[in-house]
Backbone as CSV, one residue per row, in Angstrom:
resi,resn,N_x,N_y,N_z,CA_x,CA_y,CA_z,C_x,C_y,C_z
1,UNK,-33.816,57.534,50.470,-34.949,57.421,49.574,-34.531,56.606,48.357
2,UNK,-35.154,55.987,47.989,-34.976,54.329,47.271,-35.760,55.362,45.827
3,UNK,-34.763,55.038,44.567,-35.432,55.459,43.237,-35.758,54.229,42.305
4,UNK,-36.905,54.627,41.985,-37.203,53.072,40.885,-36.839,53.657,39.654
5,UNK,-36.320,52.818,38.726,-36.014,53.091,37.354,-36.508,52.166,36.372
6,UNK,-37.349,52.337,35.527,-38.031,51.628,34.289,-36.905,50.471,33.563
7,UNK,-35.570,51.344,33.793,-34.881,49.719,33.313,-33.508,49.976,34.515
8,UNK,-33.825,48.948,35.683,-32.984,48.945,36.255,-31.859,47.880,36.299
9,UNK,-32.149,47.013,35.558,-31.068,45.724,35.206,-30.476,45.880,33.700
10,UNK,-29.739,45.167,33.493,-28.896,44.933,32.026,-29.856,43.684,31.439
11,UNK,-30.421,43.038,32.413,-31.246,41.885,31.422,-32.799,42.602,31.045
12,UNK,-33.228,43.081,31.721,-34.180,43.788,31.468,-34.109,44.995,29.838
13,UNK,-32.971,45.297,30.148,-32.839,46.718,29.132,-32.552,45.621,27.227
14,UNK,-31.389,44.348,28.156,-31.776,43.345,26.613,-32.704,42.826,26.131
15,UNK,-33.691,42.849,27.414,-34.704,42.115,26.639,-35.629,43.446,25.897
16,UNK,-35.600,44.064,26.502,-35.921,45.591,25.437,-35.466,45.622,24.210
17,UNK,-34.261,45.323,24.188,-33.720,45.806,22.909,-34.100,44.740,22.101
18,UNK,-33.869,43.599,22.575,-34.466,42.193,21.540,-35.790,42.480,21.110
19,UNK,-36.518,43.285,21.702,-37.977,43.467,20.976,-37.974,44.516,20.268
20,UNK,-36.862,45.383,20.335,-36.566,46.573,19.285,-36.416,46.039,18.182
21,UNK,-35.464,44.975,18.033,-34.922,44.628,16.827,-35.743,43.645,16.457
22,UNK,-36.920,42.796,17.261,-37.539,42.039,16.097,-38.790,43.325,15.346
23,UNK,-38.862,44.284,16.429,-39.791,45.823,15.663,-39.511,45.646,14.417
24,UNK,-38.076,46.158,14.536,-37.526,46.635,12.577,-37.831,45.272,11.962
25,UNK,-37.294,44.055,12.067,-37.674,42.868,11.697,-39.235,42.738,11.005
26,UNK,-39.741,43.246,11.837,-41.311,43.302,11.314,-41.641,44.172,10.766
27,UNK,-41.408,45.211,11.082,-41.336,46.456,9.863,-41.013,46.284,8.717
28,UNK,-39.708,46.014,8.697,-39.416,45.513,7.054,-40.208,44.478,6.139
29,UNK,-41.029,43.770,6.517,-42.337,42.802,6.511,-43.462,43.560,6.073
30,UNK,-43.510,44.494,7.278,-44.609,45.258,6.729,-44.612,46.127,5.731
31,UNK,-43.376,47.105,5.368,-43.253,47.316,3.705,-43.160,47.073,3.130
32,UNK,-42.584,45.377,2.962,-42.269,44.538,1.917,-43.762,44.391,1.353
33,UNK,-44.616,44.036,2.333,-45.828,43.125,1.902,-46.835,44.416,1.557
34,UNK,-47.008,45.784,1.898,-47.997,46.677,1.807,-47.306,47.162,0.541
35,UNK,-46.009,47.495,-0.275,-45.281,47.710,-1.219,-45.667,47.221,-2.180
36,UNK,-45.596,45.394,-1.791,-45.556,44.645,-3.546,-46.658,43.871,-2.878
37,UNK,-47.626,44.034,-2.535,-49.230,42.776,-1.998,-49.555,42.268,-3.481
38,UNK,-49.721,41.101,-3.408,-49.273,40.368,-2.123,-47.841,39.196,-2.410
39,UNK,-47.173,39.743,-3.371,-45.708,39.166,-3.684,-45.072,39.462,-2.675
40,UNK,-45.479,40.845,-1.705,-44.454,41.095,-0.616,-44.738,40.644,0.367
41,UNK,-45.755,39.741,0.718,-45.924,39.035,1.752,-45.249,37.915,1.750
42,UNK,-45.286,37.237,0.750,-44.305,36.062,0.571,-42.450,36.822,0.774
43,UNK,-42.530,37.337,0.174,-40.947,38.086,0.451,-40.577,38.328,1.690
44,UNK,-41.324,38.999,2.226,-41.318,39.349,4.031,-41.523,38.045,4.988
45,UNK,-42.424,36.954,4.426,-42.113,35.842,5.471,-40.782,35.415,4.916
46,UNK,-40.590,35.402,3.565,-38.989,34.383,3.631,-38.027,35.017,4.107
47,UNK,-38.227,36.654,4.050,-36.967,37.380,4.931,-37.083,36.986,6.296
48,UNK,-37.992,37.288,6.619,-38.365,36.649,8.257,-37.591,35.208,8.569
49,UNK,-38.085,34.554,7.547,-37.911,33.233,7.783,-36.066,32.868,7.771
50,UNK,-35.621,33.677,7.267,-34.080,33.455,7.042,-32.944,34.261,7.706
51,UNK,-33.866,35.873,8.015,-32.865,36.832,8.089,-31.987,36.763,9.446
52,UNK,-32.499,35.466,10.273,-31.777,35.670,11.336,-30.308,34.520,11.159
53,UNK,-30.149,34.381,9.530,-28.781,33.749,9.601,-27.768,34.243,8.641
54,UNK,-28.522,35.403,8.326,-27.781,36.800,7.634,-26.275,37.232,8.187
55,UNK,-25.293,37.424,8.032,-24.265,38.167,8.120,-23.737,37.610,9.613
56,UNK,-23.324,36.601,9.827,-22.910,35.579,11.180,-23.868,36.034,12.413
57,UNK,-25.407,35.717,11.807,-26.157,35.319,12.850,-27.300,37.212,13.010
58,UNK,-27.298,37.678,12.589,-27.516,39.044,12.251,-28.620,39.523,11.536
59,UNK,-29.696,39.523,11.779,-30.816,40.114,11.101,-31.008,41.767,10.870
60,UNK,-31.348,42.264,10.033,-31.324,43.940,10.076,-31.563,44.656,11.519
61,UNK,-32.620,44.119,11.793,-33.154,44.598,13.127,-31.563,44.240,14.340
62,UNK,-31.120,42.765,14.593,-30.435,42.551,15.156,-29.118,43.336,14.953
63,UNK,-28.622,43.555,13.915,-27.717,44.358,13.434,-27.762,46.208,13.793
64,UNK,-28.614,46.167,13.575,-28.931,47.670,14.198,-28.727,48.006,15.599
65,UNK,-29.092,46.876,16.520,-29.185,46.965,17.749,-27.643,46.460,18.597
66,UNK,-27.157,45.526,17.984,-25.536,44.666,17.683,-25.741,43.633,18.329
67,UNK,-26.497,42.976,18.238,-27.192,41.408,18.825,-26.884,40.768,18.020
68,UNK,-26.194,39.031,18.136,-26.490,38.191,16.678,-26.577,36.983,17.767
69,UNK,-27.217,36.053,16.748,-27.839,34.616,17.201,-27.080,33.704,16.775
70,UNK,-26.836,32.834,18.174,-25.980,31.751,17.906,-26.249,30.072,18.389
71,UNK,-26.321,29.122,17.870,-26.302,28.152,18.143,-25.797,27.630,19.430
72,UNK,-26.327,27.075,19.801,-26.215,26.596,21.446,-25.744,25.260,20.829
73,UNK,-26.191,24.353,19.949,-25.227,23.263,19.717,-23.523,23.517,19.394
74,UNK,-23.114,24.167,18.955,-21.795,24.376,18.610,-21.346,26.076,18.441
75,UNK,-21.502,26.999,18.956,-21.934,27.739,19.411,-21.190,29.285,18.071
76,UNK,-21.693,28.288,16.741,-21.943,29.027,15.829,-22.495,30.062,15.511
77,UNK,-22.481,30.928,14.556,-23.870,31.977,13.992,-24.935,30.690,13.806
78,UNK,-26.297,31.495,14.044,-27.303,30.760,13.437,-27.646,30.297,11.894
79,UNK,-27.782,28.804,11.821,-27.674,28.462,10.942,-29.440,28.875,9.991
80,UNK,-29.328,28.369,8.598,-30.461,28.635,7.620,-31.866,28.578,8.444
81,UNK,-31.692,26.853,8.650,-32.457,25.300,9.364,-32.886,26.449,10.931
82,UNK,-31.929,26.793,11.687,-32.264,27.353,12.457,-32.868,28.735,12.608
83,UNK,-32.650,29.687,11.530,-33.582,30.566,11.470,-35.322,30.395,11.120
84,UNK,-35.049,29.051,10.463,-36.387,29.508,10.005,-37.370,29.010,11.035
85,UNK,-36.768,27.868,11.911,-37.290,27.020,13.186,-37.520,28.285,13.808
86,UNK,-36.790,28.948,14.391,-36.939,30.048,15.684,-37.823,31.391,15.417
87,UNK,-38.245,31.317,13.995,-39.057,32.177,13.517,-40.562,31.610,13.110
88,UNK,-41.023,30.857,13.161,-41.911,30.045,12.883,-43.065,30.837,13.904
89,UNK,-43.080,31.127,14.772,-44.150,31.951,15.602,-44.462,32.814,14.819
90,UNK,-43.619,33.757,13.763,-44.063,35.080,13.440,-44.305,34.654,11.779
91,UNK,-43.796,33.873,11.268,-43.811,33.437,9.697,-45.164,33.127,9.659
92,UNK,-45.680,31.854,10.126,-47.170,31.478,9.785,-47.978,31.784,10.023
93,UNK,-48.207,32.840,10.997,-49.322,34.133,10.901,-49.299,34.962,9.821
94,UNK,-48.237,35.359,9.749,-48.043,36.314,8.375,-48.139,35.967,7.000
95,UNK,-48.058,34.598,7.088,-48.067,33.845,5.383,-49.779,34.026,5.682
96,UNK,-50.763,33.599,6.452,-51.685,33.803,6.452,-52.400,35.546,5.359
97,UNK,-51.310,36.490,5.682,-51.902,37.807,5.088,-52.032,37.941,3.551
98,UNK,-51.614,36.780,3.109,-51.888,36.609,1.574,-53.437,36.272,0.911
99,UNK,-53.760,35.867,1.681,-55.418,35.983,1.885,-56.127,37.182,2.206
100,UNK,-57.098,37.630,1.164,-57.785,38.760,1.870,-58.843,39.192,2.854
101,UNK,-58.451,39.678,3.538,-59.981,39.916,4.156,-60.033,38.546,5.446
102,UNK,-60.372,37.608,5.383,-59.937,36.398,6.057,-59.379,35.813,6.445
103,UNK,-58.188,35.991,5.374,-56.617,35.652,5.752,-55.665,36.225,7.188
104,UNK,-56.510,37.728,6.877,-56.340,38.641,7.683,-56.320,38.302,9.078
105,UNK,-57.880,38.452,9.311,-58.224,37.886,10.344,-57.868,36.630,10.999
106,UNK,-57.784,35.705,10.230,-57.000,34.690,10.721,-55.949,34.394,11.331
107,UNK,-54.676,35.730,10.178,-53.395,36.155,10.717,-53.136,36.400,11.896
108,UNK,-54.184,37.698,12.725,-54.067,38.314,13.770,-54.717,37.427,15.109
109,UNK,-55.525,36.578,14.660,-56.155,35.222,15.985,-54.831,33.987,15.852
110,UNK,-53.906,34.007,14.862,-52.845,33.282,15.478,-51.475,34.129,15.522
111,UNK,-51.662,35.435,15.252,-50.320,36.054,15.999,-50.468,36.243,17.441
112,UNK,-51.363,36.628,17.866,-51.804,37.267,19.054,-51.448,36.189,20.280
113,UNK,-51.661,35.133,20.050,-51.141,34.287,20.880,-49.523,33.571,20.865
114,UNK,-49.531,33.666,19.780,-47.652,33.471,19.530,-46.983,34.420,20.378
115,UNK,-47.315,36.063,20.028,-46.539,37.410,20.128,-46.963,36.886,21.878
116,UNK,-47.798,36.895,22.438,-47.939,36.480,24.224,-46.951,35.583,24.733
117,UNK,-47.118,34.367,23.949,-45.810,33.194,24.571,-45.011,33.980,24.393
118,UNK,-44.323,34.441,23.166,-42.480,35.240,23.231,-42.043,35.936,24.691
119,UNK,-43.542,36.859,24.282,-43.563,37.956,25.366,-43.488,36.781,26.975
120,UNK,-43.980,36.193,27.422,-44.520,34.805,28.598,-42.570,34.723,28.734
121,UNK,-42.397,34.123,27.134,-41.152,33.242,27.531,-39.602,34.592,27.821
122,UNK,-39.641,35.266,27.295,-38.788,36.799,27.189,-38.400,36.606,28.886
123,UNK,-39.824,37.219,29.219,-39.567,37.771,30.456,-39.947,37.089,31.632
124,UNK,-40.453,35.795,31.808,-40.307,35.054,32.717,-39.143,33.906,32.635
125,UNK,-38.147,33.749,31.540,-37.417,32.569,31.693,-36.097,33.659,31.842
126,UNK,-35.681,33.118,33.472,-33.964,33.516,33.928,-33.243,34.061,32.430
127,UNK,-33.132,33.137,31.370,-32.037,33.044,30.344,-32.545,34.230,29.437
128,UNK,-33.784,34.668,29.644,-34.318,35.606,28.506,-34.620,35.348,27.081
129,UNK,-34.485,33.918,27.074,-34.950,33.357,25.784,-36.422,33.280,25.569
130,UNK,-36.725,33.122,24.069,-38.389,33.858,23.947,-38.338,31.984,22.979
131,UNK,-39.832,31.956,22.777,-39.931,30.534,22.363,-39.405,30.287,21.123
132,UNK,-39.103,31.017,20.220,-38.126,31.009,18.900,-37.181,30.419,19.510
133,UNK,-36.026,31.007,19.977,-35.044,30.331,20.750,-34.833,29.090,21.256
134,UNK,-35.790,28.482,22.099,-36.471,27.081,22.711,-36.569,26.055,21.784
135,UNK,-37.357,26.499,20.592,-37.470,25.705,19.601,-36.399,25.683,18.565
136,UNK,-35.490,26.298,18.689,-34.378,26.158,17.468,-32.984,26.105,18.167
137,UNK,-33.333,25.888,19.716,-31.901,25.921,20.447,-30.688,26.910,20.032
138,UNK,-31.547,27.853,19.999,-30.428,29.786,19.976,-30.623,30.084,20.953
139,UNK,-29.342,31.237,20.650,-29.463,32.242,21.536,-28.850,33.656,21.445
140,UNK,-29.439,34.707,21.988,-28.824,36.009,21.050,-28.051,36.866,22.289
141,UNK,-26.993,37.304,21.762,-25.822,37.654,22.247,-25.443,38.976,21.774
142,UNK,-24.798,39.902,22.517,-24.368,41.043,22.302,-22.893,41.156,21.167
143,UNK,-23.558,41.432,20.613,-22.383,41.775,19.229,-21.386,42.869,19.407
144,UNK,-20.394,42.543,20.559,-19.594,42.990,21.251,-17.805,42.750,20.521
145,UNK,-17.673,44.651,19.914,-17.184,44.076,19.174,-15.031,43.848,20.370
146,UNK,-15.136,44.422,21.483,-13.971,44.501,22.587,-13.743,42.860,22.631
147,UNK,-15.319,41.998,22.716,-15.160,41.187,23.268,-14.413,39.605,22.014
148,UNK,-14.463,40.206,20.294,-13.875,39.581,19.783,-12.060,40.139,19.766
149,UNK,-12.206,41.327,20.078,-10.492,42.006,20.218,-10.046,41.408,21.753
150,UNK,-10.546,40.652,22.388,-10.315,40.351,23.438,-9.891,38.643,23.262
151,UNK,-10.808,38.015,22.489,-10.547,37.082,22.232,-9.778,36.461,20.886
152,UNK,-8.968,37.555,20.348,-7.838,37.587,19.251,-6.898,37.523,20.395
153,UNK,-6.816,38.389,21.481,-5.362,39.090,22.241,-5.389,37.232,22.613
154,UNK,-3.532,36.897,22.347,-3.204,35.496,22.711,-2.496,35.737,24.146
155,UNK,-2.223,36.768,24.741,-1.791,36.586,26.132,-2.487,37.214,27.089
156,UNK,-2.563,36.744,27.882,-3.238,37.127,29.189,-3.299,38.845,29.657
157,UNK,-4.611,39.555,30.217,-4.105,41.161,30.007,-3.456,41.320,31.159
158,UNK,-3.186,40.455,32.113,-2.158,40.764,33.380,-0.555,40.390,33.465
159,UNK,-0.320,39.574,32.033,0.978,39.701,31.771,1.711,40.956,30.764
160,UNK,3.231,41.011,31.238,3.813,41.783,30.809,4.124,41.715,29.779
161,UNK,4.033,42.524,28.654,4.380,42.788,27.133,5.770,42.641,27.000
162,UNK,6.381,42.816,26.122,7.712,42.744,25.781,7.530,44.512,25.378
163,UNK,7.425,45.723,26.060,8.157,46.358,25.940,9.451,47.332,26.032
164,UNK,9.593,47.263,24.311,11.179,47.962,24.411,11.317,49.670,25.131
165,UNK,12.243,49.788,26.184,12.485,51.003,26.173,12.926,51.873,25.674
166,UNK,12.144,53.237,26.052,12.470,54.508,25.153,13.979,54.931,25.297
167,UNK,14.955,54.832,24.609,15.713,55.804,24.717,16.283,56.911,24.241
């Protein structure tokens, strides 16, 4: 008897988590801007707009989850230039909420179709990249921290150490 499981792959369960962490991402947006309206709307798109080149590639949300974004040209943290490119789906809907009443509305007839492509590009492209990514040539990676102690270690883990015996 064959069991189905809601997340039966590792790409599946990342691409979960990548939408966890742009959650908090947007959350923090949304208190910024319901907090200080409408100074915090401007605050919350420029966090938006930047936070994904925070702390080598690391946005709060991403950080929470241990994801950080890296340049596919040189395969850096994400740069300023590149956060704000790969965020551009979620920024200019939201700069829209500085407007009342209209602004509003406006906001939500061009998020709604942005938040679909991500969602389109997430989970139909092999690589799991969402159109932020596409357009700013990133990509987000498990903030694995074995895998930088792995890549400090200078010798191979199948060669022999120099150790001294006990006597």
């Amino acid at each position: 008897m064959s069991k189905k499981y809601l997340l039966n792959s590792g790409i599946r369960l990342a691409r979960l988590s990548r939408l966890l962490a742009k959650t908090i991402d947007v959350f923090i947006v949304v208190i910024l801007s319901m907090l200080f309206y409408p100074l915090g709307v401007i605050l919350g798109v420029l966090y938006m707009s930047i936070a994904d080149s925070f702390q080598k590639g690391q946005s709060a949300g991403k950080r929470f989850i241990g994801f950080a974004v890296l340049s596919l040209e040189d395969g850096k943290p994400c740069s300023t230039k590149q956060s704000i490119i790969r965020n551009l789906p979620f920024t200019i809907p939201v700069l829209f909420l500085i407007i009342p009443i209209w602004g509003w509305i406006l906001a939500v007839i061009l998020l709604l179709p942005f938040v679909l492509l991500e969602l389109y590009f997430i989970f139909n492209l092999d690589s799991g990249h969402r159109l932020g990514d596409v357009m700013a040539d990133t990509t987000v990676i498990a903030n694995d921290q074995s895998k930088q102690l792995r890549a400090k270690k200078s010798t191979s883990w199948f060669e022999a150490e120099d150790v001294q015996p006990s006597s």
